[in-house]
mmCIF file of C-alpha atoms in Angstrom:
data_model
loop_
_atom_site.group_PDB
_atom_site.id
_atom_site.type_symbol
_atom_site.label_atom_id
_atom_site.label_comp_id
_atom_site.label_asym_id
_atom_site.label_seq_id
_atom_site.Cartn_x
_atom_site.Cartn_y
_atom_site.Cartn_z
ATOM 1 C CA UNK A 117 -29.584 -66.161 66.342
ATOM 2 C CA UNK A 118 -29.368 -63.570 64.059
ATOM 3 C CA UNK A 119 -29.818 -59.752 63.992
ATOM 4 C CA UNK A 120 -32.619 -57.748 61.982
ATOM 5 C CA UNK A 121 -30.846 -57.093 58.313
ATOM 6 C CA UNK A 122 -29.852 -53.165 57.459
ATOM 7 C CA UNK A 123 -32.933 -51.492 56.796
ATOM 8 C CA UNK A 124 -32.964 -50.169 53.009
ATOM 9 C CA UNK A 125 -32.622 -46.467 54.848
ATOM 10 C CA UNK A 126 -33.643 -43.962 51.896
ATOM 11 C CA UNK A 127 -35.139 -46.679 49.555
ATOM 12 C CA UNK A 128 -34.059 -49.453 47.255
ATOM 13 C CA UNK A 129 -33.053 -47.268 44.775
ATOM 14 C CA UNK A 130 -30.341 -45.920 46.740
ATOM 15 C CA UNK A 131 -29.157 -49.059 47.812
ATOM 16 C CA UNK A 132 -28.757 -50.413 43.806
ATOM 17 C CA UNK A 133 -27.718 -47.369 42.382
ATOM 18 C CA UNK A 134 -24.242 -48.641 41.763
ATOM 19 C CA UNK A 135 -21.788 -51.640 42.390
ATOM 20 C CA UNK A 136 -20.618 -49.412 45.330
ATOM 21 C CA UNK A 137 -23.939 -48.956 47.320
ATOM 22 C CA UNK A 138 -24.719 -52.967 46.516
ATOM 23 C CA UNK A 139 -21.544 -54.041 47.738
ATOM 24 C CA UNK A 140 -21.951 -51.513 51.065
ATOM 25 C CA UNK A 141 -25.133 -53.177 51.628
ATOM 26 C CA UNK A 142 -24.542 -56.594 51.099
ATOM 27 C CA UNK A 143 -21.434 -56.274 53.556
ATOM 28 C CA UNK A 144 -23.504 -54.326 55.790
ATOM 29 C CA UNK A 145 -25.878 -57.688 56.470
ATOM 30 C CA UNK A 146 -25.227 -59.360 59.721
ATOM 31 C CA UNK A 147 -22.853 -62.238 58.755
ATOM 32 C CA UNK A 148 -23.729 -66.091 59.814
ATOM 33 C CA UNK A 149 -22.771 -67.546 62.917
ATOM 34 C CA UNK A 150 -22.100 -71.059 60.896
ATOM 35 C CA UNK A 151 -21.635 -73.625 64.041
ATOM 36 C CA UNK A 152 -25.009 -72.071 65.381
ATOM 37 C CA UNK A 153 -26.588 -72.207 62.082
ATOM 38 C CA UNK A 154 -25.761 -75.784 61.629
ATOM 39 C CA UNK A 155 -27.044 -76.421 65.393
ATOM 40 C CA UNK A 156 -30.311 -74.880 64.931
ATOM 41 C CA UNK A 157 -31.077 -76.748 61.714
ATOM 42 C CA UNK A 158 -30.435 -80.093 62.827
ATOM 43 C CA UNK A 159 -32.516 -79.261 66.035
ATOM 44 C CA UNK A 160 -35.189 -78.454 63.996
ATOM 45 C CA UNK A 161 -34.771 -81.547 62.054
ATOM 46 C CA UNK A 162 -35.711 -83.967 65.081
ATOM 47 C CA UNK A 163 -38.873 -82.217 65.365
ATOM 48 C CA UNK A 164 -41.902 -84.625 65.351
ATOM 49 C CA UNK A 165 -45.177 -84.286 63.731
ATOM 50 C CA UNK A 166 -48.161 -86.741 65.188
ATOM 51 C CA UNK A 167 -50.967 -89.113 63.159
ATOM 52 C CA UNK A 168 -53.281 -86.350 61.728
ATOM 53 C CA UNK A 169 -50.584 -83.198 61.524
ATOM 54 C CA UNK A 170 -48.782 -85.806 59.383
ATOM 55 C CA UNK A 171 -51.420 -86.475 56.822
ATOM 56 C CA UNK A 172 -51.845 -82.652 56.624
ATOM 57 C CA UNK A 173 -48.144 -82.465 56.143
ATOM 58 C CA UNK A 174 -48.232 -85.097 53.769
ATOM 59 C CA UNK A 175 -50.861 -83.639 50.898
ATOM 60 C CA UNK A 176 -49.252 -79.852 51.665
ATOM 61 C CA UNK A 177 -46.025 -81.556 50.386
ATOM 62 C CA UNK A 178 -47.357 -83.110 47.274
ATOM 63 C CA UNK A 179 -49.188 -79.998 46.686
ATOM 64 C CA UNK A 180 -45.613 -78.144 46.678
ATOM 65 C CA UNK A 181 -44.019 -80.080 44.555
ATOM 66 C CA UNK A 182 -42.252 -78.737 40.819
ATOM 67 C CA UNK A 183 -42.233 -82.237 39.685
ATOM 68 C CA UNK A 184 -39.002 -81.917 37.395
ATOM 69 C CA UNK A 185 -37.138 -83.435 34.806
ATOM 70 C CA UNK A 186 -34.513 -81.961 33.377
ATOM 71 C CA UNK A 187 -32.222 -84.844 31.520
ATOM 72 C CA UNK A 188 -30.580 -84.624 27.970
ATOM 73 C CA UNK A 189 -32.449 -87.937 26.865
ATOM 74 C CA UNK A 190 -36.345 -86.428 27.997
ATOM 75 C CA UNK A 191 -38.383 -86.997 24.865
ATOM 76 C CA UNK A 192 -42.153 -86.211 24.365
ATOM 77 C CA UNK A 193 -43.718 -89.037 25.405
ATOM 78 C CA UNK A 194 -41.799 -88.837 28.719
ATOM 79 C CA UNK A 195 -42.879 -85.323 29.518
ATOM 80 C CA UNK A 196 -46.563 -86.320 28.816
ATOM 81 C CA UNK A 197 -46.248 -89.205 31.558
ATOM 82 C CA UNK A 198 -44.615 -86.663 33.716
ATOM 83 C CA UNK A 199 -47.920 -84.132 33.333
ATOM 84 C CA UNK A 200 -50.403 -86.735 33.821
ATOM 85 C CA UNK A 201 -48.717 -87.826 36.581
ATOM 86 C CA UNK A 202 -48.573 -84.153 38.287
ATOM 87 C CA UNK A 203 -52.548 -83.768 38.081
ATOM 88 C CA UNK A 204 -53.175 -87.251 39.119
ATOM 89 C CA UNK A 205 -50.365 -88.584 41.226
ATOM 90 C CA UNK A 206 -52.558 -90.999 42.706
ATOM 91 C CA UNK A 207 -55.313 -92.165 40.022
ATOM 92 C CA UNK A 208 -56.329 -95.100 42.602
ATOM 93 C CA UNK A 209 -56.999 -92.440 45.442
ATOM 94 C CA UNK A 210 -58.861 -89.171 43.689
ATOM 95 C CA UNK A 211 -58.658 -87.445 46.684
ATOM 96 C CA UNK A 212 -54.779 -87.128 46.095
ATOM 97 C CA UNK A 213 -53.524 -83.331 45.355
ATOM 98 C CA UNK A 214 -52.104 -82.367 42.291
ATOM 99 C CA UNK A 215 -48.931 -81.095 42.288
ATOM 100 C CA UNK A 216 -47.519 -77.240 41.826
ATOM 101 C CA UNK A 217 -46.165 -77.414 38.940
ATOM 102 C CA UNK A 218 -44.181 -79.500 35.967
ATOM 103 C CA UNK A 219 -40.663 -78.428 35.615
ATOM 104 C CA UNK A 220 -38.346 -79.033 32.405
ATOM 105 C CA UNK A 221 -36.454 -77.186 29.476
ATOM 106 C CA UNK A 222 -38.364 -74.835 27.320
ATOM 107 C CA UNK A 223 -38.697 -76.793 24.371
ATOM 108 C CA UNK A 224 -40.666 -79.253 26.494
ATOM 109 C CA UNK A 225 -43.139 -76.624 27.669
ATOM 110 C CA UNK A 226 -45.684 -77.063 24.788
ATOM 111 C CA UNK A 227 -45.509 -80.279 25.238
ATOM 112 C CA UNK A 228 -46.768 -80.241 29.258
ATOM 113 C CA UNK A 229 -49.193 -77.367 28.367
ATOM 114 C CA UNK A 230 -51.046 -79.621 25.600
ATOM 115 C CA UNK A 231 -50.859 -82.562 28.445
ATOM 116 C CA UNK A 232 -51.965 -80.155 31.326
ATOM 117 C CA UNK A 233 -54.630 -78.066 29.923
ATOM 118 C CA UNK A 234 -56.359 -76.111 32.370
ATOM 119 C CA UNK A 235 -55.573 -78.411 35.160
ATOM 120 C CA UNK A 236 -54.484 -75.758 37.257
ATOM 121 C CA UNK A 237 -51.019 -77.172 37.697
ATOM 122 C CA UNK A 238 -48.261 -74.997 36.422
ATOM 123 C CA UNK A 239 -45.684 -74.924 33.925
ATOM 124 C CA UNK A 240 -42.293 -74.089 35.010
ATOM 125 C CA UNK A 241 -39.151 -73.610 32.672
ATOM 126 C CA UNK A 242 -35.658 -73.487 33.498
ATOM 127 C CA UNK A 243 -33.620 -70.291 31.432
ATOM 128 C CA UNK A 244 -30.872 -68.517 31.547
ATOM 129 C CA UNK A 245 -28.172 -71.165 30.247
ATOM 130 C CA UNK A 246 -29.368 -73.328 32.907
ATOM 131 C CA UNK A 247 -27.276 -75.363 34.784
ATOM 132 C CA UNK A 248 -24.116 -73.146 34.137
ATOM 133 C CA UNK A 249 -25.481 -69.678 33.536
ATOM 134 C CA UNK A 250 -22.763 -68.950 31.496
ATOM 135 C CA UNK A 251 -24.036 -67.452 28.065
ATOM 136 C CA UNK A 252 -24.699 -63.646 26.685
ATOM 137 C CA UNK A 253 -26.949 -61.869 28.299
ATOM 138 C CA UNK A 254 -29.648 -61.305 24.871
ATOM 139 C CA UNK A 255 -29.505 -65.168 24.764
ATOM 140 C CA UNK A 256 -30.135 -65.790 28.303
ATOM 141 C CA UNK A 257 -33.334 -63.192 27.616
ATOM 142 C CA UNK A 258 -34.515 -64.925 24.433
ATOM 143 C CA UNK A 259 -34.489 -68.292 26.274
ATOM 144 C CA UNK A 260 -36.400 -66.492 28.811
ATOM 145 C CA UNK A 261 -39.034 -64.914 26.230
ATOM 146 C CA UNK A 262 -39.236 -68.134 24.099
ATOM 147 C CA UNK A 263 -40.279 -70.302 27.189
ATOM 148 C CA UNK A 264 -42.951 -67.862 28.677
ATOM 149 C CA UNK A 265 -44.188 -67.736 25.050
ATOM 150 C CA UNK A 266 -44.859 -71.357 24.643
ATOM 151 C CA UNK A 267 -46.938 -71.222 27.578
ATOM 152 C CA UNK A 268 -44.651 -71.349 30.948
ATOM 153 C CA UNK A 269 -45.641 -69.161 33.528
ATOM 154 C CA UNK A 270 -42.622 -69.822 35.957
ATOM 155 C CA UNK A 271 -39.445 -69.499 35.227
ATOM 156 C CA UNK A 272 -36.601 -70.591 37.079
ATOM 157 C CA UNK A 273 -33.740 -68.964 35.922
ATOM 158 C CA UNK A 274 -29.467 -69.306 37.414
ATOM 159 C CA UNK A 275 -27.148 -66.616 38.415
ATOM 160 C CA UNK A 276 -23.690 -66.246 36.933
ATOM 161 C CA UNK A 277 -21.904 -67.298 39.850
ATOM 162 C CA UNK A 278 -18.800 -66.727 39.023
ATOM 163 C CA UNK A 279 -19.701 -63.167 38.126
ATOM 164 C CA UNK A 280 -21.436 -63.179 41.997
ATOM 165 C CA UNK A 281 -17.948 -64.671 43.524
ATOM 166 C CA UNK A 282 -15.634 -62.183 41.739
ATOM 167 C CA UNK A 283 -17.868 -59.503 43.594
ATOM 168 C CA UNK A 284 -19.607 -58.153 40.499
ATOM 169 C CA UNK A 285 -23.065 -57.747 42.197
ATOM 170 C CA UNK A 286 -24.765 -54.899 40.366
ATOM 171 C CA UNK A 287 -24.086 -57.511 36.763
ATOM 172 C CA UNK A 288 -26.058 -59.602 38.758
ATOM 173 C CA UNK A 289 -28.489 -57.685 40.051
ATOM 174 C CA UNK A 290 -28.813 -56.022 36.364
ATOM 175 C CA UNK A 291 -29.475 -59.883 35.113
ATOM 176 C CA UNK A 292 -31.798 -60.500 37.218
ATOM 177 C CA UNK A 293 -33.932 -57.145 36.556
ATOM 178 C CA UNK A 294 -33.278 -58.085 33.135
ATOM 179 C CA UNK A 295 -35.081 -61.428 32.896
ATOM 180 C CA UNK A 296 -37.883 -60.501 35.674
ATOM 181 C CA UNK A 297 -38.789 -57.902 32.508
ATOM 182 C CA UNK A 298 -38.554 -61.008 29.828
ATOM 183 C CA UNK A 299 -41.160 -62.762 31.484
ATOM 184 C CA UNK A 300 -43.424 -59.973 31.123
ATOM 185 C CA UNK A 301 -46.227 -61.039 28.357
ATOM 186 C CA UNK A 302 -48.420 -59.433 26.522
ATOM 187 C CA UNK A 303 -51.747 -60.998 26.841
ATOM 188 C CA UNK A 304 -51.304 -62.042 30.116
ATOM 189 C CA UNK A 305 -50.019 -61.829 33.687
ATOM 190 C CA UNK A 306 -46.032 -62.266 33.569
ATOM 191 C CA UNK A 307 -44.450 -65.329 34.579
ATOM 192 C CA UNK A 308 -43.052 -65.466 38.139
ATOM 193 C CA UNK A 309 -39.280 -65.678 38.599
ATOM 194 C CA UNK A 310 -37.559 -68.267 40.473
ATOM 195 C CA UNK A 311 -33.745 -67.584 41.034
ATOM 196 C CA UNK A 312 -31.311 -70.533 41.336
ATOM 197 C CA UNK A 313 -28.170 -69.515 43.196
ATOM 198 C CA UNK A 314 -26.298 -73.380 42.985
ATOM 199 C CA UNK A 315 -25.730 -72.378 46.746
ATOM 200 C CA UNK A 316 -23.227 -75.317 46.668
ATOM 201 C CA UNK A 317 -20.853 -73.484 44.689
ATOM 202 C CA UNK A 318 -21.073 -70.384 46.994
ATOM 203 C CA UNK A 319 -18.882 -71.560 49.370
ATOM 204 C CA UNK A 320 -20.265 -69.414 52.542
ATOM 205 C CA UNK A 321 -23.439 -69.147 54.287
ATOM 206 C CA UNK A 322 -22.582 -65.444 53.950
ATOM 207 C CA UNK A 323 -22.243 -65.587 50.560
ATOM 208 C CA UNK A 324 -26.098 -67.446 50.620
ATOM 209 C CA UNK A 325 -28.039 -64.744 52.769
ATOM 210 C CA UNK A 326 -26.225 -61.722 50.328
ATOM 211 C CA UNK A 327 -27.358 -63.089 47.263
ATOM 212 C CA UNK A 328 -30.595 -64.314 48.964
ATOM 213 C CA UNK A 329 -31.192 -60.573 49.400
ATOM 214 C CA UNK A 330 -29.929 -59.206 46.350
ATOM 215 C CA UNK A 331 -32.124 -61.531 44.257
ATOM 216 C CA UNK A 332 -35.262 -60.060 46.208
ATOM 217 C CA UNK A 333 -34.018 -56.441 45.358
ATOM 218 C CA UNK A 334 -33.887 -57.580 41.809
ATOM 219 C CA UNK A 335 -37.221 -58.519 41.813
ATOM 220 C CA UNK A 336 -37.365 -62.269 42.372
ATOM 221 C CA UNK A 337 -40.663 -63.857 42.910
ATOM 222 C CA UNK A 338 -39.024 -66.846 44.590
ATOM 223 C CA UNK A 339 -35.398 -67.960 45.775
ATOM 224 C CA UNK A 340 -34.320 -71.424 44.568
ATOM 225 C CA UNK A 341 -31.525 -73.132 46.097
ATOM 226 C CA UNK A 342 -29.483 -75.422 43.372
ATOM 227 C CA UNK A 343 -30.320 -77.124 39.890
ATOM 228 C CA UNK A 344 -29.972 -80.241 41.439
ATOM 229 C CA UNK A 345 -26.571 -81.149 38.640
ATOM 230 C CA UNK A 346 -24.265 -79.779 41.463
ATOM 231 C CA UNK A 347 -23.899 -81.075 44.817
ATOM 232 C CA UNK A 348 -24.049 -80.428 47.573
ATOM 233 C CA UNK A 349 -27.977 -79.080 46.549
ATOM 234 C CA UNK A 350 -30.604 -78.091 49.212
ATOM 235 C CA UNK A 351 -30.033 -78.332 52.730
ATOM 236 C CA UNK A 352 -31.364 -77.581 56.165
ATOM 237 C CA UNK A 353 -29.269 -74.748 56.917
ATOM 238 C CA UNK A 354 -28.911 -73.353 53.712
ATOM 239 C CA UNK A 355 -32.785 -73.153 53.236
ATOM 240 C CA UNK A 356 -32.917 -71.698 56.908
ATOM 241 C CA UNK A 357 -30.673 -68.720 56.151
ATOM 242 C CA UNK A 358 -32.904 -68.169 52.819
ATOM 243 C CA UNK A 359 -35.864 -68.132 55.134
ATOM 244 C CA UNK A 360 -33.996 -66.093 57.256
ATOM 245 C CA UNK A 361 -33.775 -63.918 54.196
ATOM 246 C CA UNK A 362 -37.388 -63.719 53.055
ATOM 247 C CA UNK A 363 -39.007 -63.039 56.681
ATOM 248 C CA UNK A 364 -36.501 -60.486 57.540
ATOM 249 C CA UNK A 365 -37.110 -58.802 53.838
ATOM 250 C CA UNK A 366 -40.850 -58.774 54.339
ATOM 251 C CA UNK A 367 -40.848 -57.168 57.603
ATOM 252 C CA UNK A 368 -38.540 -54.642 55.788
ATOM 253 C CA UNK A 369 -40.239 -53.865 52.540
ATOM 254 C CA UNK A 370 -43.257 -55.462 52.566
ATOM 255 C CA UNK A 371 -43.158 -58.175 50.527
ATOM 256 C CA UNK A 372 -43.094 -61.582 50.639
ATOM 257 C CA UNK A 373 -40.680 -63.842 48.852
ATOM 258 C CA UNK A 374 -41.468 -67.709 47.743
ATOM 259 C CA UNK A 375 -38.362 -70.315 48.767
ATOM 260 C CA UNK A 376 -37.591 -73.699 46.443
ATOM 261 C CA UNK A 377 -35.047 -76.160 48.071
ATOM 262 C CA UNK A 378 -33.950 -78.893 45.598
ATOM 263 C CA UNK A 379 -32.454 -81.354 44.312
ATOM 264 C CA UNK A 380 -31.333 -84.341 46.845
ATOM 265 C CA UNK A 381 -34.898 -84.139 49.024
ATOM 266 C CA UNK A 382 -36.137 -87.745 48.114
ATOM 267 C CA UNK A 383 -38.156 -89.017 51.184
ATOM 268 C CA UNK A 384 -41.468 -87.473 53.220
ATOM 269 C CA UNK A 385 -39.077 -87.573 56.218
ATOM 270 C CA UNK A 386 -36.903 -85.050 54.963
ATOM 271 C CA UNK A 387 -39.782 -82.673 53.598
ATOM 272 C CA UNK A 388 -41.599 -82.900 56.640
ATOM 273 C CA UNK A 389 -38.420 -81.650 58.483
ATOM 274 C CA UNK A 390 -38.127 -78.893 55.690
ATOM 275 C CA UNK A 391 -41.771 -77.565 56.673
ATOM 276 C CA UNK A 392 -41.334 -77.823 60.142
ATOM 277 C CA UNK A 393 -38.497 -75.305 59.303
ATOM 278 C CA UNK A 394 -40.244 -72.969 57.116
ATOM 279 C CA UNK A 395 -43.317 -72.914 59.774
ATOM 280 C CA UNK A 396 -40.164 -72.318 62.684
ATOM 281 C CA UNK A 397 -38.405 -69.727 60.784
ATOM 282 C CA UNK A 398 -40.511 -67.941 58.345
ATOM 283 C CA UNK A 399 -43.746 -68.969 59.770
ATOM 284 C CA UNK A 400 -46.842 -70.100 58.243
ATOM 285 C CA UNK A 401 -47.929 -67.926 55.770
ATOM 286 C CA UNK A 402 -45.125 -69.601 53.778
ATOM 287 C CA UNK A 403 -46.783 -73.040 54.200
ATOM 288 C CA UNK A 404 -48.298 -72.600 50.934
ATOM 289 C CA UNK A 405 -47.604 -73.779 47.587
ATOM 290 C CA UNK A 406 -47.818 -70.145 46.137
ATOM 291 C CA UNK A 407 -44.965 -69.525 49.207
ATOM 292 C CA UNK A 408 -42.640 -72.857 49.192
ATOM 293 C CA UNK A 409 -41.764 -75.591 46.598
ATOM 294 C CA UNK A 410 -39.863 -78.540 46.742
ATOM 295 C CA UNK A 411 -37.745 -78.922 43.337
ATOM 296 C CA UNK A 412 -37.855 -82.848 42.997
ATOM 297 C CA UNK A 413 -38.593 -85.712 40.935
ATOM 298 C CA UNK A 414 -37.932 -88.869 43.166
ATOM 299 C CA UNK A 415 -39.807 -87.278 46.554
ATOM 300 C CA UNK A 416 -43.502 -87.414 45.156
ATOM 301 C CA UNK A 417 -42.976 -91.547 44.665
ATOM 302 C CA UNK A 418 -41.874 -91.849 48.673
ATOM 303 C CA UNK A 419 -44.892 -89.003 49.430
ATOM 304 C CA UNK A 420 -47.194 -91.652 48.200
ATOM 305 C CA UNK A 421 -45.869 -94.601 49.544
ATOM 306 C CA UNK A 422 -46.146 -92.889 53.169
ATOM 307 C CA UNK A 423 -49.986 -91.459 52.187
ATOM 308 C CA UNK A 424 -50.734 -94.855 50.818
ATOM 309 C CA UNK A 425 -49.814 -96.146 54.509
ATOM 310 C CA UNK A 426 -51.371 -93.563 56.142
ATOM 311 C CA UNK A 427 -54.457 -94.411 54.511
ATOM 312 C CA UNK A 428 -54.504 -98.007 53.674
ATOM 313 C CA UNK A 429 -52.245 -99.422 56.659
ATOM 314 C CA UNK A 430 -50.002 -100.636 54.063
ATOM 315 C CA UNK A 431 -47.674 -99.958 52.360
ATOM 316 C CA UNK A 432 -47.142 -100.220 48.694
ATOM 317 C CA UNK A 433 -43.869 -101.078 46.686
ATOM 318 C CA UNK A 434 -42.119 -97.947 45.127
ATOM 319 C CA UNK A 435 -43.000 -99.774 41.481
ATOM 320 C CA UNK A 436 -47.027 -99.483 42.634
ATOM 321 C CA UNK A 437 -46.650 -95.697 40.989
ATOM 322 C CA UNK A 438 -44.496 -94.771 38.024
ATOM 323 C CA UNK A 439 -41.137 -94.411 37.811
ATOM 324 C CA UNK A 440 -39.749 -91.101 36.888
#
């Protein structure tokens, strides 16, 4: 369905040199066929998976979860549920995964990292003026530096869409660069990046595979799909056209890209369909927490029920595990 992207012909620095070169590019990638796009993801979505594929599928799913919460009213002793919960989801079954990673506002990640330890299970921030974006560019950067300095080593960070939708791509790209550099630390290996585009706000799938590209030139570790305040938030063919994005740009550079749908995926129906996708489209090297995330706090609950089931032969009420 859709053409190999422009190859970065003399190198990346040529292509980001200026707002000029950016823009050339970023018009120069093959635009979306939308009806086909739409087609493709809901055939996809009808795939089905059988008995043992399914439990697979089932414990790769918990183990990509950012388990998030990102409310006004969180408070401590919330957060420290939330933690427990990600390293034990389960505590009746200890054979249950942990998840990827915690998600919530910086001054909440000392918090998780006192609850977490060295469970493994990572600490994820949101920055940047998150959910808008809208702030000065030093206080987007201190947000950044403050949460990697209290201990998160992921941050998930927004673009200025507006700034994206008036066409002013190199003060994106020059944002992004920006913060990939605040999460640097200094006794340590530097936080990844995730970049949130709010692709519900970007009104094309166009507009979705350009700034899926332009956040990988930037230096994104991973490409995140909404904040999950806006919607609509992830969906089937918006996450294919990002996967789209991240095969095409490894077979062009290199390197390989991680990919976060969220907000709205609440049942192991609809993340099995998302992983039959990324398998389809990207292929499975990506079926791998380090590669994909799902950016949710209601899915893990209905991930449990269906391993409970899976397990037990019955199933157990949604209160039988907390309540997020």
């Amino acid at each position: 369905m859709t053409a190999t992207p422009t190859i970065l012909g003399s190198g990346l620095d040529e292509v980001t040199r200026s707002e000029a070169s950016l823009r050339q590019f970023l018009h120069g990638l093959p635009g979306v066929d939308q009806v086909g796009a739409e087609a493709r993801a809901a055939g996809l979505g009808t795939r089905s998976i059988k008995t043992t594929a399914k439990a697979y599928a089932l414990d790769l799913a918990i183990r990509m979860v950012d388990l998030t919460t990102l409310e006004g009213a969180d408070t401590p002793g919330k957060v420290r549920a939330l933690a427990s919960k990600a390293m034990r989801p389960d505590p009746a079954d200890p054979d249950c995964p942990s998840v990827a990673a915690v998600c919530v506002y910086p001054d909440m990640v000392a918090t998780v990292r006192e609850t977490l330890g060295g469970s493994g299970v990572h600490i994820a921030a949101v920055a940047t003026a998150f959910p808008s974006g809208r702030a000065a560019l030093d206080i987007k950067l201190a947000d950044t530096a403050d949460a990697v300095e209290a201990g998160a080593d992921e941050i998930d960070m927004v673009i200025d869409r507006g700034a994206f939708l008036s066409g002013r791509y190199q003060q994106v790209y020059d944002e992004i660069v920006a913060v990939k550099a605040a999460c640097a630390r200094a006794d340590g290996p530097s936080a990844h990046l995730k970049v949130i585009f709010e692709t519900g706000e970007l009104q094309t799938y166009d507009n979705v595979r350009r700034v899926s590209w332009l956040a990988m030139m930037a230096g994104a570790d991973f490409i995140k799909t909404s904040t999950g305040k806006v919607q609509p938030a992830a969906t089937l063919p918006v996450t294919m056209i990002m996967l789209e994005a991240v095969r095409d740009f490894r077979e062009q550079t290199g390197r390989m890209i991680g990919v976060k749908p969220a907000g709205g995926i609440r049942t192991s129906k609809d993340a099995i369909k998302y992983l039959v996708m990324v398998n389809e489209v990207a292929g499975p090297d990506w079926l791998d927490p380090d590669w994909f995330r799902f950016g949710a706090s209601t899915l893990l609950n209905d991930l449990l029920m269906q391993r409970t089931k899976m397990t037990t032969g019955r199933y157990s009420g949604p209160d039988y595990f907390t309540l997020d």
